[in-house]
Amino acid sequence: MLPRDPAQPHRAASMLELFFDLVFVVAVSIASAQLHHALSHGDFVHGITSYAMIFFAIWWAWMNFTWFATSFDTDDWLYRVTTIVQMGGVLVMAAGIPDAFEHGDFTIPVVGYVVMRVAMIAQWLRASRSAGALRSATRRYAFGIAAVQVLWILFLLIPGGPLQLIAFVVFALIEISIPVFAEHRRQTPWHPHHITERYGLFTLIVLGESLLASANAIIDALKEVESLGPLIAISVLALVVTASLWWIYFWPPHHRAITSFGRSLRYGYTHYFVFAAAAAFSAGVEVEIDVLTGKSELSSVAASFTVTIPIAIFLLGIWWIAIRENADRVVNTVVPVGALVVLLDPVLPVPVTLTALILVVIVVVLVIRPPVEKENERFDSVSA
């Protein structure tokens, strides 16, 4: 299990990585559905905190495997088996998401998470045997992950409420500090194009989940509305918004955002908010439909905020980590201002329609003003 070449040409996601991502579709779908039910019933605090906790486990387990794979993927039989064990852990965790939301019982999600992380420990220990100069880093990863799993098991002994939330925040901060602890002296190699492709593929998963959940909600509501006009409008606008988010996300050259260890941490950690917001967008659309069909007592303004807040978080997150340094002054004004306007537009008469129009305007600006070409890339292009 030798370290991979970070400059390997044409490095792309493997079939195993694509297969691995499929189980996360299940977990993201269940978490989004539970968030929808909580928001629709007005249980904002519990719903959002439960969603944030569950999505952290989904995101962190996926991200750790992705960064390990870019460094040590061998795709041999043992690597495949260990990866499939991790997939089993994801499915176990997904099975416990409803109980976590409804009863605050995180037992099954923690068990599934620990299964994933123990498999990851085995991967790091295997890599340490032939990592050479990176042996100490790989062992620090294994030791750090193992220590934090003990904390997550102890987490189950903490009663629900503020104390449990505080413990989660502390343990999560320790968890995300492991890469800093492991790589502060020598960094494991990462392939910038491979990594950013993997993030792009996961973004497609969460955006696809938004389309699927929205479509299912619209189909279920067809027999419950007197007029199809509002339902058709929501379906069209959901497609326009999702397509716009896709366009905006893939506008910048993401590989430029992870040129150093510190920048890669910023890129990876900020994606927690980008991914969570993209998955939460579908929950907001379903809340809007619930209000339309009389299944929710939320006001139209409150329902609109469940759509616009995730969109604004998504826009600001991707602007901060990928767009900002690759754009001119016009784009760097339009994107963040557009996000703030989207955030505030529920107080206007046609918030969803206005949200879609704002996103279309942002896309038009991005089409007119492409990413700024860097000096070294311009020189390489001329030389070629």
XYZ file of C-alpha atoms in Angstrom:
384
model
C 0.000 0.000 0.000
C 2.492 2.586 -1.236
C 1.583 6.309 -1.337
C 0.007 7.305 -4.649
C 1.662 9.786 -7.007
C -0.067 13.184 -6.519
C 0.900 14.150 -10.068
C -0.433 10.996 -11.724
C -1.973 11.990 -15.073
C -5.659 11.308 -15.736
C -6.366 10.182 -12.144
C -10.104 9.691 -11.834
C -12.568 8.262 -9.333
C -12.529 4.469 -9.299
C -15.555 2.202 -9.685
C -15.155 1.255 -6.017
C -15.360 4.904 -4.975
C -18.518 5.364 -7.028
C -19.977 2.219 -5.457
C -18.990 3.521 -2.024
C -20.890 6.757 -2.648
C -24.138 4.892 -3.334
C -24.712 3.977 0.305
C -24.425 7.626 1.241
C -27.418 8.304 -0.998
C -29.445 6.249 1.488
C -28.111 8.073 4.545
C -28.523 11.538 3.036
C -32.056 10.713 1.862
C -33.193 9.532 5.305
C -31.586 12.500 7.084
C -33.216 14.947 4.675
C -36.622 13.265 5.079
C -36.399 13.476 8.859
C -35.407 17.123 8.678
C -38.434 17.774 6.463
C -40.806 16.231 9.015
C -39.265 18.188 11.881
C -39.399 21.523 10.053
C -42.925 20.935 8.775
C -44.099 20.442 12.364
C -42.336 23.580 13.518
C -39.749 21.661 15.558
C -36.912 23.836 14.319
C -34.333 23.605 17.113
C -34.500 19.842 17.613
C -34.753 19.156 13.884
C -31.808 21.325 12.902
C -29.533 20.157 15.735
C -30.335 16.483 15.057
C -29.726 17.014 11.344
C -26.428 18.795 12.003
C -25.233 15.941 14.222
C -26.262 13.158 11.857
C -24.917 14.919 8.797
C -21.589 15.436 10.536
C -21.212 11.668 10.831
C -22.171 11.188 7.167
C -19.831 13.912 5.925
C -16.837 13.073 8.098
C -16.900 9.352 7.344
C -17.139 10.078 3.604
C -14.431 12.724 3.677
C -11.957 10.617 5.647
C -12.273 7.732 3.202
C -11.946 10.083 0.222
C -8.708 11.670 1.417
C -7.282 8.283 2.417
C -8.138 6.881 -1.022
C -6.410 9.704 -2.867
C -3.233 8.826 -0.960
C -3.248 5.022 -0.621
C -5.915 3.457 -2.843
C -4.649 0.058 -4.052
C -7.980 -1.424 -5.193
C -6.823 -4.924 -4.249
C -9.130 -7.470 -2.629
C -8.341 -6.499 0.978
C -8.822 -2.803 0.278
C -12.158 -3.573 -1.382
C -13.373 -5.752 1.494
C -12.435 -3.130 4.087
C -14.240 -0.483 2.051
C -17.369 -2.643 1.844
C -17.260 -3.003 5.650
C -17.350 0.786 5.831
C -20.355 0.761 3.505
C -22.082 -1.604 5.914
C -21.443 0.868 8.707
C -23.103 3.623 6.674
C -26.216 1.491 6.209
C -26.337 0.677 9.932
C -26.055 4.365 10.741
C -28.781 5.200 8.225
C -31.124 2.689 9.863
C -30.844 4.545 13.174
C -31.452 8.063 11.856
C -35.257 8.052 12.486
C -34.788 7.108 16.158
C -32.151 9.821 16.532
C -34.586 12.446 15.255
C -37.742 11.202 16.956
C -36.429 10.011 20.320
C -32.911 11.436 20.582
C -31.554 7.881 20.578
C -28.193 7.864 18.809
C -27.264 4.264 19.684
C -27.597 2.750 16.215
C -26.016 5.729 14.405
C -23.027 5.622 16.770
C -22.646 1.860 16.289
C -22.682 2.298 12.502
C -20.242 5.191 12.736
C -17.822 3.225 14.923
C -17.934 0.327 12.439
C -16.902 2.722 9.666
C -14.133 4.243 11.727
C -12.720 0.910 12.934
C -12.449 -0.145 9.281
C -10.662 3.147 8.625
C -8.237 2.392 11.456
C -7.418 -0.920 9.754
C -6.766 0.932 6.487
C -4.353 3.373 8.128
C -2.490 0.602 9.986
C -2.129 -1.354 6.767
C -0.818 1.758 4.999
C 1.708 2.354 7.794
C 3.523 -0.894 6.966
C 4.858 0.457 3.659
C 4.388 4.214 4.023
C 8.068 4.951 4.478
C 8.559 8.537 5.640
C 4.789 8.819 6.135
C 4.647 5.980 8.661
C 4.379 8.265 11.676
C 1.538 10.218 10.056
C -0.427 7.069 9.242
C 0.000 5.748 12.776
C -1.092 9.039 14.275
C -4.222 8.799 12.160
C -4.918 5.288 13.435
C -4.254 6.238 17.056
C -6.308 9.436 16.868
C -9.313 7.777 15.241
C -9.253 4.917 17.765
C -9.138 7.317 20.717
C -12.093 9.350 19.475
C -14.208 6.220 18.959
C -13.967 5.626 22.691
C -15.400 9.094 23.199
C -18.316 8.366 20.849
C -19.140 5.209 22.779
C -19.119 7.236 26.006
C -21.375 9.739 24.232
C -24.179 7.176 24.446
C -24.052 7.401 28.254
C -24.785 11.139 28.261
C -28.485 11.994 28.702
C -30.200 13.966 25.967
C -30.390 17.733 26.207
C -27.882 20.591 26.317
C -25.165 18.443 27.932
C -25.350 15.921 25.093
C -25.150 18.708 22.500
C -22.103 20.224 24.206
C -20.425 16.816 24.342
C -21.126 16.297 20.652
C -19.549 19.630 19.729
C -16.447 18.883 21.814
C -16.058 15.354 20.433
C -16.645 16.554 16.862
C -13.956 19.220 17.255
C -11.544 16.559 18.506
C -12.488 14.358 15.558
C -11.798 17.017 12.943
C -8.505 17.920 14.628
C -7.065 14.467 13.861
C -5.771 15.412 10.365
C -3.978 18.420 11.866
C -2.487 16.213 14.579
C -1.476 13.502 12.111
C -0.057 15.671 9.336
C 1.470 18.645 11.113
C 5.013 17.476 10.304
C 4.625 15.658 6.991
C 1.543 15.584 4.774
C 0.206 12.531 2.997
C 0.021 13.123 -0.788
C -3.250 14.159 -2.379
C -4.183 14.403 -6.020
C -5.949 17.783 -6.488
C -7.972 16.782 -9.555
C -8.987 13.453 -8.022
C -10.019 15.040 -4.725
C -12.074 17.793 -6.308
C -13.715 15.307 -8.654
C -14.779 13.279 -5.607
C -16.255 16.369 -3.965
C -18.031 17.203 -7.202
C -19.505 13.711 -7.367
C -20.823 13.973 -3.812
C -22.327 17.348 -4.666
C -24.159 15.658 -7.535
C -25.469 13.096 -5.033
C -26.952 15.685 -2.681
C -28.356 17.799 -5.512
C -29.828 14.658 -7.088
C -31.390 13.804 -3.739
C -32.997 17.243 -3.724
C -34.533 16.614 -7.148
C -35.736 13.126 -6.185
C -37.264 14.180 -2.868
C -38.927 17.207 -4.458
C -40.333 15.094 -7.291
C -41.720 12.496 -4.876
C -43.337 15.191 -2.743
C -44.932 16.785 -5.796
C -46.250 13.426 -7.028
C -47.771 12.700 -3.604
C -49.434 16.127 -3.543
C -51.060 15.851 -6.979
C -54.276 14.367 -5.567
C -54.479 16.790 -2.656
C -54.531 20.188 -4.358
C -57.467 21.828 -6.074
C -55.332 23.743 -8.548
C -52.214 22.368 -10.180
C -50.828 25.824 -10.937
C -48.954 26.392 -7.640
C -47.652 22.822 -7.661
C -46.362 23.150 -11.213
C -44.728 26.443 -10.282
C -42.923 24.839 -7.331
C -41.740 21.927 -9.471
C -40.380 24.230 -12.202
C -38.714 26.506 -9.686
C -37.167 23.560 -7.806
C -35.568 22.391 -11.058
C -34.343 25.899 -11.918
C -32.849 26.393 -8.460
C -31.162 22.966 -8.408
C -29.734 23.456 -11.893
C -28.458 26.889 -10.896
C -26.749 25.520 -7.800
C -25.100 22.869 -9.978
C -23.936 25.512 -12.449
C -22.559 27.759 -9.726
C -20.751 24.933 -7.937
C -18.960 23.703 -11.038
C -18.082 27.155 -12.398
C -14.691 27.585 -10.665
C -11.651 25.321 -11.176
C -11.778 23.572 -7.803
C -8.301 22.069 -7.998
C -6.838 25.537 -7.415
C -8.455 25.620 -3.965
C -6.300 22.869 -2.401
C -2.759 23.917 -3.257
C -1.567 23.704 0.378
C -2.424 21.748 3.516
C -4.148 24.706 5.140
C -6.202 25.437 2.032
C -7.186 21.786 1.708
C -8.473 21.844 5.292
C -10.526 24.944 4.546
C -11.884 23.373 1.376
C -12.755 20.072 3.014
C -14.246 21.430 6.235
C -16.341 24.140 4.588
C -17.903 21.459 2.404
C -19.754 20.242 5.492
C -21.968 23.309 5.179
C -22.141 23.077 1.377
C -23.225 19.421 1.418
C -25.603 19.812 4.361
C -27.241 22.856 2.789
C -27.698 21.135 -0.578
C -29.383 18.164 1.102
C -31.517 20.451 3.304
C -32.806 22.318 0.249
C -35.044 19.359 -0.662
C -36.482 19.355 2.852
C -37.406 23.009 2.388
C -39.166 22.303 -0.907
C -41.163 19.543 0.792
C -42.119 21.941 3.587
C -43.389 24.400 0.973
C -45.548 21.641 -0.512
C -46.841 20.686 2.946
C -47.968 24.278 3.472
C -49.638 24.258 0.054
C -51.546 21.024 0.811
C -52.475 22.011 4.370
C -50.245 19.414 6.063
C -48.230 22.066 7.883
C -49.363 24.984 10.003
C -46.228 26.999 9.265
C -46.685 30.453 7.818
C -45.664 31.007 4.205
C -42.766 33.176 5.400
C -41.424 30.495 7.766
C -41.767 27.841 5.038
C -39.889 30.030 2.574
C -36.999 30.414 5.010
C -36.595 26.615 5.029
C -35.758 26.943 1.314
C -33.784 30.165 1.213
C -31.482 29.565 4.201
C -29.942 26.374 2.720
C -29.517 28.090 -0.654
C -27.771 31.083 0.927
C -25.447 28.830 2.948
C -24.597 26.837 -0.177
C -23.816 29.983 -2.176
C -21.687 31.614 0.512
C -19.821 28.372 1.201
C -18.843 27.664 -2.389
C -18.038 31.335 -2.986
C -15.693 31.377 -0.001
C -13.708 28.246 -0.858
C -13.677 28.112 -4.669
C -15.209 31.093 -6.463
C -13.707 34.038 -4.572
C -10.078 33.568 -5.630
C -10.937 32.729 -9.236
C -13.334 35.570 -9.970
C -13.178 39.246 -10.832
C -14.739 42.072 -8.838
C -18.138 41.760 -10.534
C -18.554 38.068 -9.735
C -17.222 38.588 -6.208
C -19.944 41.161 -5.687
C -22.847 39.411 -7.398
C -22.489 35.997 -5.708
C -22.351 37.026 -2.012
C -24.872 39.846 -2.473
C -27.139 37.418 -4.310
C -26.846 34.976 -1.406
C -27.850 37.668 1.093
C -30.803 38.759 -1.041
C -31.933 35.124 -1.315
C -31.693 34.831 2.456
C -33.965 37.823 2.996
C -36.447 37.427 0.157
C -39.083 35.349 2.078
C -40.545 38.654 3.300
C -41.487 39.496 -0.306
C -44.755 38.338 -1.977
C -43.189 35.727 -4.301
C -40.117 34.461 -2.429
C -39.548 31.169 -4.273
C -39.940 32.812 -7.669
C -37.581 35.612 -6.683
C -35.048 33.102 -5.379
C -35.020 31.335 -8.735
C -34.640 34.625 -10.612
C -31.711 35.688 -8.416
C -29.935 32.388 -9.044
C -30.518 32.687 -12.790
C -29.001 36.181 -12.698
C -25.943 34.795 -10.888
C -25.580 32.062 -13.517
C -25.845 34.620 -16.348
C -23.087 36.699 -14.739
C -20.888 33.604 -14.420
C -21.429 32.776 -18.091
C -20.485 36.292 -19.152
C -17.477 36.502 -16.842
C -15.494 33.217 -16.809
C -12.940 32.319 -14.115
C -9.812 34.448 -14.010
C -6.876 32.666 -15.602
C -3.849 32.321 -13.349
C -0.420 33.397 -14.564
C 1.167 29.945 -14.347
C -1.764 28.319 -16.160
C -1.661 30.988 -18.866
C 2.065 30.292 -19.329
C 1.458 26.529 -19.535
C -1.289 27.096 -22.113
C 0.956 29.272 -24.286
C 3.840 26.771 -24.017
C 1.524 23.933 -25.057
